Coordinates of C-alpha atoms in Angstrom, one line a residue:
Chain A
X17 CA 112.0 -30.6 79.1
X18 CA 112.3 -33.2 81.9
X19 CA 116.2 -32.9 81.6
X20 CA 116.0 -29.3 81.0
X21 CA 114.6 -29.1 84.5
X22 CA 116.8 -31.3 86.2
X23 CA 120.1 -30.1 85.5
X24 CA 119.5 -26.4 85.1
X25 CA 117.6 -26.2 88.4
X26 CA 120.3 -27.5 90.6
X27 CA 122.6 -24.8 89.6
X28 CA 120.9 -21.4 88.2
X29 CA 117.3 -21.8 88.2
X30 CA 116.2 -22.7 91.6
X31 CA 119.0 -21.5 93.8
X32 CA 117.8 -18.2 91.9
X33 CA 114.1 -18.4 92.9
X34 CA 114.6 -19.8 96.5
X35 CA 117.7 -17.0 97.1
X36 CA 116.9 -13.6 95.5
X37 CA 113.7 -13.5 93.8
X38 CA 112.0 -15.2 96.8
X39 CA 113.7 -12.2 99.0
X40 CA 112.5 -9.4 96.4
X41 CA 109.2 -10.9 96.5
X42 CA 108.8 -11.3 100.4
X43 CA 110.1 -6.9 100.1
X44 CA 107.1 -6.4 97.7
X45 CA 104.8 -8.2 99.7
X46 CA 105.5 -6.2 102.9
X47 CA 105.7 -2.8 101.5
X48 CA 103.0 -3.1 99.3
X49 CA 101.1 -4.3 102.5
X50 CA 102.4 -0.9 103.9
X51 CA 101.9 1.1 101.2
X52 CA 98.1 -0.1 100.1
X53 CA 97.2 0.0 103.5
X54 CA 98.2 3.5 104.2
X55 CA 97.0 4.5 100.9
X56 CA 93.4 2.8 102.2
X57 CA 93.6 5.4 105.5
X58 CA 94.0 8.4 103.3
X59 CA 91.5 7.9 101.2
X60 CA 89.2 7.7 104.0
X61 CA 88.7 10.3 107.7
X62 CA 87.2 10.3 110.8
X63 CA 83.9 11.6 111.4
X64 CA 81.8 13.0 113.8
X65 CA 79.5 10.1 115.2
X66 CA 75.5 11.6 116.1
X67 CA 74.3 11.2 119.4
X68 CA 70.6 11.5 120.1
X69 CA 69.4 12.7 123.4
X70 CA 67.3 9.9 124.9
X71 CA 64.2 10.3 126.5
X72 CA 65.3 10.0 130.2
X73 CA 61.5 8.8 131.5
X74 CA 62.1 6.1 128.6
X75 CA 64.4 3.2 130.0
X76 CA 64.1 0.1 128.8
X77 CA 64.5 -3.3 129.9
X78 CA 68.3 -4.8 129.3
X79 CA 67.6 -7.9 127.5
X80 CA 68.3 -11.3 128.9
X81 CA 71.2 -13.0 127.5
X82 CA 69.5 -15.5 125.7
X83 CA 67.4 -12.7 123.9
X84 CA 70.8 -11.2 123.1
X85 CA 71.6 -14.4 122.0
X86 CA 68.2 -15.3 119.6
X87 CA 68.9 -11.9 118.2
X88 CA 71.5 -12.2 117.2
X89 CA 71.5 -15.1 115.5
X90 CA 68.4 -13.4 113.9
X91 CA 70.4 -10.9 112.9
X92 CA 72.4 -13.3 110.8
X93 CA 69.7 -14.8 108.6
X94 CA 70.1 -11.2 106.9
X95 CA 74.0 -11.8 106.1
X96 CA 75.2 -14.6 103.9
X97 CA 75.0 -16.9 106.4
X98 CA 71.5 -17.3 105.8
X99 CA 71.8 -16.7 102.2
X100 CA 74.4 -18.7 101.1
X101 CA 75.3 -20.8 104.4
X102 CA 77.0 -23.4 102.3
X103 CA 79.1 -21.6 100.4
X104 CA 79.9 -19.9 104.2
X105 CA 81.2 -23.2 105.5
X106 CA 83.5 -23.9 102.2
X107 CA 84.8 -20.4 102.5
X108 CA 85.7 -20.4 106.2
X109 CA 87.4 -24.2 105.5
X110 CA 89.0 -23.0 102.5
X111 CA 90.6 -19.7 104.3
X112 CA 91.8 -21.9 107.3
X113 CA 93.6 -24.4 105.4
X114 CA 94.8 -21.5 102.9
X115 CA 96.5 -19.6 105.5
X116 CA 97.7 -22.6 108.3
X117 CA 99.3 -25.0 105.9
X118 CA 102.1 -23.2 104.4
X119 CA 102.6 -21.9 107.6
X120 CA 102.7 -25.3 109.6
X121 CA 103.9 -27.3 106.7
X122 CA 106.5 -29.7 107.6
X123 CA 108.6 -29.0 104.8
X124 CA 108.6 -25.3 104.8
X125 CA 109.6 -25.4 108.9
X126 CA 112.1 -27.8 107.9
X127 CA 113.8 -25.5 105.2
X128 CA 113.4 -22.4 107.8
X129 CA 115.0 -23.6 110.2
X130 CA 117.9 -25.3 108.2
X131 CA 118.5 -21.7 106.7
X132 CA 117.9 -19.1 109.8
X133 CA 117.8 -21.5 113.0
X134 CA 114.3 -21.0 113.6
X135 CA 110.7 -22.8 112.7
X136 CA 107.5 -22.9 113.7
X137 CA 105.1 -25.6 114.9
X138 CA 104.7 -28.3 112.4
X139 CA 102.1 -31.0 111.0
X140 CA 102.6 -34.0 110.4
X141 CA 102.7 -34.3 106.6
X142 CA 99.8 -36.6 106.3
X143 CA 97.7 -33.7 107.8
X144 CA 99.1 -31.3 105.3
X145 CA 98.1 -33.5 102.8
X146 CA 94.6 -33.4 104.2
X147 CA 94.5 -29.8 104.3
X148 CA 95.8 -29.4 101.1
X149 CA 93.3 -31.1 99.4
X150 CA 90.8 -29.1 101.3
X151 CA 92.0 -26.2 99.8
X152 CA 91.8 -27.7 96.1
X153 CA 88.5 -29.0 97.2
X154 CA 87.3 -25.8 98.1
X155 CA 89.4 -24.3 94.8
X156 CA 87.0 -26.5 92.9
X157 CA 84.2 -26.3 94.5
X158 CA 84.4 -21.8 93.8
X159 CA 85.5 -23.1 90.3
X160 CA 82.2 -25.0 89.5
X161 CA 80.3 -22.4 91.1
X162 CA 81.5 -19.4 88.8
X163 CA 81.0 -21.7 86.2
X164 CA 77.8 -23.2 86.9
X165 CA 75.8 -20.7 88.9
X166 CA 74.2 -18.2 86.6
X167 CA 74.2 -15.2 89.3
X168 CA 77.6 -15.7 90.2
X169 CA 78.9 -16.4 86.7
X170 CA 76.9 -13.0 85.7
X171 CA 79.9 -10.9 87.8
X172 CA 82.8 -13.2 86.8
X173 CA 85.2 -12.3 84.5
X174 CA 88.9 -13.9 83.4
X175 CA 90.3 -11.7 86.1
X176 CA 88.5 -13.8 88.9
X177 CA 89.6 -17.3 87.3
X178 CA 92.7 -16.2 86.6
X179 CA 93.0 -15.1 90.7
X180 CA 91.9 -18.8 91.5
X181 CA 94.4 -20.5 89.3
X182 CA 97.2 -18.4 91.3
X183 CA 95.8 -19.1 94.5
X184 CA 95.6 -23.0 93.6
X185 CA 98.8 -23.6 92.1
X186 CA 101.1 -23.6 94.6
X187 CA 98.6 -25.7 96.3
X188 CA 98.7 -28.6 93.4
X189 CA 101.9 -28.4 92.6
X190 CA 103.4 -28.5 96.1
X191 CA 101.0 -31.9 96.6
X192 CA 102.1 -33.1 93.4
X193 CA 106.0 -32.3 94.4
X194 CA 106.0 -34.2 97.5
X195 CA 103.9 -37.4 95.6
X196 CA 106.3 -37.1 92.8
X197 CA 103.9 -38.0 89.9
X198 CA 105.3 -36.0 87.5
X199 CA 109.3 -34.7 87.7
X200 CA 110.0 -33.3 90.7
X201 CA 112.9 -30.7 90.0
X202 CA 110.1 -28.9 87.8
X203 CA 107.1 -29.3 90.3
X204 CA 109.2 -27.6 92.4
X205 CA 110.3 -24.5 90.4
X206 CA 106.8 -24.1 89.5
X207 CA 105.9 -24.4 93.1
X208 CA 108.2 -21.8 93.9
X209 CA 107.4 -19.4 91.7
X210 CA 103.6 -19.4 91.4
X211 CA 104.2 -19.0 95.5
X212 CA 106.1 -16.1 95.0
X213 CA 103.9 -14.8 92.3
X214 CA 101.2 -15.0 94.5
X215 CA 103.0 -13.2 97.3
X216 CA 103.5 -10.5 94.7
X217 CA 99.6 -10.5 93.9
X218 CA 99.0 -10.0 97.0
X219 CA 99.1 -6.2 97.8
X220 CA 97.9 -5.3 94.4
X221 CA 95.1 -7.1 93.2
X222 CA 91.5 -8.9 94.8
X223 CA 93.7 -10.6 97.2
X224 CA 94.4 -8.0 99.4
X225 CA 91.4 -8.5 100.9
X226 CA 93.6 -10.2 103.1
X227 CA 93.8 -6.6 104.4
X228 CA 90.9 -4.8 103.3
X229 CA 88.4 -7.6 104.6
X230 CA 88.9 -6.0 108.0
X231 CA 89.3 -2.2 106.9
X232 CA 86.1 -2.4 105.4
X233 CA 83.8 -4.2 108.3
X234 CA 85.4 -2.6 110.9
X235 CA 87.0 0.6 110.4
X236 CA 84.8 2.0 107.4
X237 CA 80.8 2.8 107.8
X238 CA 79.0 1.3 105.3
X239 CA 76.0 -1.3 105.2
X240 CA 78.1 -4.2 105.6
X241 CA 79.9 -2.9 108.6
X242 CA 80.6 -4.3 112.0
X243 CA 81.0 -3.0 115.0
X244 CA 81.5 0.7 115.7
X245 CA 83.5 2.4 112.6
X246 CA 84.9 5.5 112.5
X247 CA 85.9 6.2 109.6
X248 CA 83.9 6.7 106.2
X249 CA 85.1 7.2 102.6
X250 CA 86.3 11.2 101.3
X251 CA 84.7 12.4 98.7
Chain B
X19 CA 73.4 1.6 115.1
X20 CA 71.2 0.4 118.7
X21 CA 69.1 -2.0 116.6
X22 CA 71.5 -3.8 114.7
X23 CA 72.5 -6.8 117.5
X24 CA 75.7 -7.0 115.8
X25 CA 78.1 -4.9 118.7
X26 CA 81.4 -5.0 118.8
X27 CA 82.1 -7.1 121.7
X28 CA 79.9 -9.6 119.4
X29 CA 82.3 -9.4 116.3
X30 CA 85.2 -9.5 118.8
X31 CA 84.1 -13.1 119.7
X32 CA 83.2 -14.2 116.1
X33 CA 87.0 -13.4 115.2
X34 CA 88.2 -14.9 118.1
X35 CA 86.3 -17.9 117.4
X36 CA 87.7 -18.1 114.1
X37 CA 91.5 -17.2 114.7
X38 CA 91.4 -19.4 117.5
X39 CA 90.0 -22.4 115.4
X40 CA 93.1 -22.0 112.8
X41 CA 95.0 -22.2 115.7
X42 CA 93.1 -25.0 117.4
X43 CA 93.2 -26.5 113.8
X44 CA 97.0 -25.6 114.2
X45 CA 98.1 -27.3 116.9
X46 CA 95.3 -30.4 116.7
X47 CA 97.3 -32.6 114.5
X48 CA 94.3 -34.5 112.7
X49 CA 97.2 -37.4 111.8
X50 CA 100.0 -37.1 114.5
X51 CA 102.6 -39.4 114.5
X52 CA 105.0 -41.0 116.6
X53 CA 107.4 -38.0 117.5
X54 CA 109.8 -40.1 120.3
X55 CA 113.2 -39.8 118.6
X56 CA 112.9 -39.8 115.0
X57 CA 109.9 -39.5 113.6
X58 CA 109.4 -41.8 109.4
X59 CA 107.2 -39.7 107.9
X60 CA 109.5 -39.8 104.9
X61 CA 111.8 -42.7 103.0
X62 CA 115.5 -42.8 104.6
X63 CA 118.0 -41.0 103.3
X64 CA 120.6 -42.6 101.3
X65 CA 124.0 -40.7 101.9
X66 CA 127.1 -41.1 100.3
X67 CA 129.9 -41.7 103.1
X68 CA 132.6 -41.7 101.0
X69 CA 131.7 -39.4 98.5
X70 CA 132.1 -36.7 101.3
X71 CA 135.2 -38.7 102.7
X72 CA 137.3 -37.7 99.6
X73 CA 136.3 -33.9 100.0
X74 CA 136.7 -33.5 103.9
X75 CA 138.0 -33.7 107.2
X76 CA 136.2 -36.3 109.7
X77 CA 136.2 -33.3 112.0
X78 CA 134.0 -31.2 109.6
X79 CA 130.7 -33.1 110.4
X80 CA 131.7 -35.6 113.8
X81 CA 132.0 -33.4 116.7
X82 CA 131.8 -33.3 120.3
X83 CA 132.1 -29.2 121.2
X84 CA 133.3 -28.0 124.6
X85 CA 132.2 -24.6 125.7
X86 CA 133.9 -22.3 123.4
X87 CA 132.8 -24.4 120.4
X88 CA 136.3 -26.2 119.8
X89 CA 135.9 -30.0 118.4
X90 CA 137.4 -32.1 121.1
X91 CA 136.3 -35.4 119.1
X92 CA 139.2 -38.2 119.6
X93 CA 139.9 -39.0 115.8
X94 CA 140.7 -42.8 117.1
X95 CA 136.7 -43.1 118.1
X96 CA 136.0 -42.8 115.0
X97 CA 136.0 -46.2 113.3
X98 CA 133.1 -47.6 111.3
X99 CA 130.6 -49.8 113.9
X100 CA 131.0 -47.5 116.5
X101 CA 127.7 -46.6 118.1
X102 CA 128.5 -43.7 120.4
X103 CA 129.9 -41.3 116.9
X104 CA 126.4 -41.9 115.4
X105 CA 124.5 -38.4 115.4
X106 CA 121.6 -39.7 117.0
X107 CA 124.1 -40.5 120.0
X108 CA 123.6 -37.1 121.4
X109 CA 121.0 -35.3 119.6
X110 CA 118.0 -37.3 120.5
X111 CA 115.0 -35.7 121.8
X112 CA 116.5 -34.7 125.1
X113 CA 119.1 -32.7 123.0
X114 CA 118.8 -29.0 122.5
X115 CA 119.5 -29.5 118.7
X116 CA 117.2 -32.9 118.3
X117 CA 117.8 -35.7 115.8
X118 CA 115.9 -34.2 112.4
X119 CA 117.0 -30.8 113.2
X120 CA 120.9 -32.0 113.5
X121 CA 120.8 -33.3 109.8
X122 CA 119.2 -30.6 108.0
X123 CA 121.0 -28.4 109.7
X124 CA 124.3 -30.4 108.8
X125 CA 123.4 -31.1 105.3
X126 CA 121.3 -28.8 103.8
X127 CA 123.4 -25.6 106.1
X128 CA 127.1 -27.2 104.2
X129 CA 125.3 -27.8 100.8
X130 CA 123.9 -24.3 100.8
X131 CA 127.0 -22.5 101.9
X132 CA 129.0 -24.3 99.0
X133 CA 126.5 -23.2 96.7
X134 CA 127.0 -20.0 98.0
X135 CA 130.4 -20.0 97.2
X136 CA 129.6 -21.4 93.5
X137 CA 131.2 -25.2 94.3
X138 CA 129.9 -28.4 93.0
X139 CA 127.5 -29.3 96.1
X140 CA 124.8 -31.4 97.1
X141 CA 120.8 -31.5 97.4
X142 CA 118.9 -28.7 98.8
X143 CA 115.3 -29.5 98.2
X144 CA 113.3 -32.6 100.3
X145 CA 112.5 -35.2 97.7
X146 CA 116.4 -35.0 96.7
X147 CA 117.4 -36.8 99.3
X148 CA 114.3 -38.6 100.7
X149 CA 113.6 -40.1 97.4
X150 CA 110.5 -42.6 96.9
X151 CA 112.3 -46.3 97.4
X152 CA 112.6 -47.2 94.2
X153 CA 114.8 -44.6 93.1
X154 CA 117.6 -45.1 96.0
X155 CA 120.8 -45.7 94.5
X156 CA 122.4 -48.8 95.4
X157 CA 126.0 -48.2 95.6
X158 CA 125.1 -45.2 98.4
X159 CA 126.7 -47.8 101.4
X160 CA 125.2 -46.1 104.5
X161 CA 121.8 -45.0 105.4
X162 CA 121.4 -41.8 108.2
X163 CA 118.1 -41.3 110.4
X164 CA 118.5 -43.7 112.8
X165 CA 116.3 -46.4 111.1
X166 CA 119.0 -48.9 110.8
X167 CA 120.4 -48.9 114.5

């Protein structure tokens, strides 16, 4: 297997999934963006928002700021954040380092800009490594709690484990790559490809909440809502 | 919607907050290092000079351009111990093209437009080159990136 991997990835293999396939899945990634997004918008419209005539002898005091304030984080306690503010703080962690590390990876800018000329910021590769075991951290952490957690293991099925694994592999094997524990030619193909798999998840599957996240608090009325929606669902 | 304190303005700053900590997070490196010239975050790179001396032209990788991109390198400057032909000569940190960008550029651009044109070629991926110590192969005579100046 080890040799397998070694000479068959220099040649075929990975300048195959780093040349073509990681093209055709950056394409499905952005038109199926597009395309579930759009689709999203049809399948809800605009509506008419009520207004109320006020009682014009009725005007009440503006609250001070710090009332605003105290209210607001009143209003909170009724969200998960006073639920479940734990799993809120492993979340937010878990999305940051999810969506800045492959982004500012060392690596990744160095590999960019060796191929089109142009990069982005980077980390320092010890802070990657940080991040990245945040993320794995965090991957674990939502592991034991589907498994161990009786409410949320009631509304998990293989589909939601099998969404974590994708997310987390790149993640492990891009750590285990660059500390080459194992052979590096085929942490790196598997690297590549459960990356690319993932891009293709994206768009049509759980993950595109990614998108949806904001559709639904801010453009679609419903309980959960924020702000000032517009839209709500056609029935 | 009036009693619900959660406005608009409110979830503006909430996403700020949070976009704006990724990028804070971003550009705070927790672990920064040393980026004046060359920065070690990774083993040296062990390059085989006269494996590529057999294939090519000196000219193909030493260069000093003029304006319209001609090499006008002096072929006699370039004998071994010579420290102005080093790459690190001119792209240091000053340089447009700095040090780290100037050899991936120069190795991985060649080895990926030979593979492109389905010739025998060299490493593409990072831990091909910047192997973990032990693994450095000895009869590779000269090391790039500046470490032994």
């Amino acid at each position: 297997m080890t040799t397998f991997f070694t000479n068959i990835s220099h040649t075929v293999l990975l300048d195959f999934i780093r040349g073509p396939l990681a093209w055709i899945s950056f394409i499905i990634f952005g038109l199926g963006l597009m395309v579930q997004t759009f689709r999203l918008l049809n399948l809800t419209q605009k509506t008419e928002t009520r207004h109320f005539a006020a009682d014009k002898n009725f005007i009440p005091e503006p609250p001070s700021m710090r009332k605003r304030f105290f209210r607001r984080l009143a209003f909170l306690q009724i969200t998960v954040i006073g639920t479940d503010a734990c799993m809120v703080m492993f979340s937010i962690l878990f999305h940051m380092c999810l969506l800045a590390t492959p982004i500012f990876l060392l690596g990744h800018n160095v590999l960019l800009d060796a191929s089109f000329g142009f990069s982005f910021i980077s980390f320092s590769e010890k802070t990657s490594d940080f991040m990245t075991l945040v993320v794995l951290m965090c991957g674990l952490v939502f592991f034991l709690r589907r498994l161990l957690l009786r409410r949320v293991r009631l509304i998990s099925t293989k589909y939601d484990f099998i969404l974590l694994f994708v997310a987390m592999t790149p993640f492990l094997t891009g750590f285990l790559a660059h500390h080459p524990a194992l052979n590096y030619h085929m942490m790196i193909t598997i690297h590549i490809l459960s990356g690319e798999l993932m891009l293709v998840m994206i768009p049509f599957s759980k993950f595109f909440h990614m998108v949806f996240f904001f559709v639904s608090r801010f453009m679609i009325i419903n309980e959960y809502s924020m702000g000032h929606p517009k839209r709500s669902w056609q029935y | 919607m009036k009693y619900i304190p959660v406005n608009s303005k409110f979830c503006f700053i909430m996403l700020c907050l949070f976009f704006g900590g990724m990028v804070m997070f971003s550009i705070v490196d927790a672990f920064p290092v040393d980026q004046s010239g060359c920065d070690t975050q990774r083993n040296p790179v062990a390059f085989p000079h006269e494996m590529h001396m057999e294939n090519f032209d000196c000219e193909d990788c030493h260069h000093v351009y003029d304006d319209q991109n001609n090499n006008e390198l002096d072929s006699s400057e370039l004998y071994s111990g010579n420290p102005d032909i080093k790459c690190s000569s001119c792209h240091d940190s000053d340089n447009k093209i700095q040090t780290r960008q100037a050899f991936h550029r120069l190795c991985i651009g060649c080895h990926n437009q030979t593979a492109k044109m389905n010739q025998p070629t060299g490493p593409t991926m990072c831990n091909d080159c910047h192997r973990p110590e032990a693994e450095a192969p000895e009869e590779y005579e000269m090391i790039i990136r500046g470490l032994n100046d």
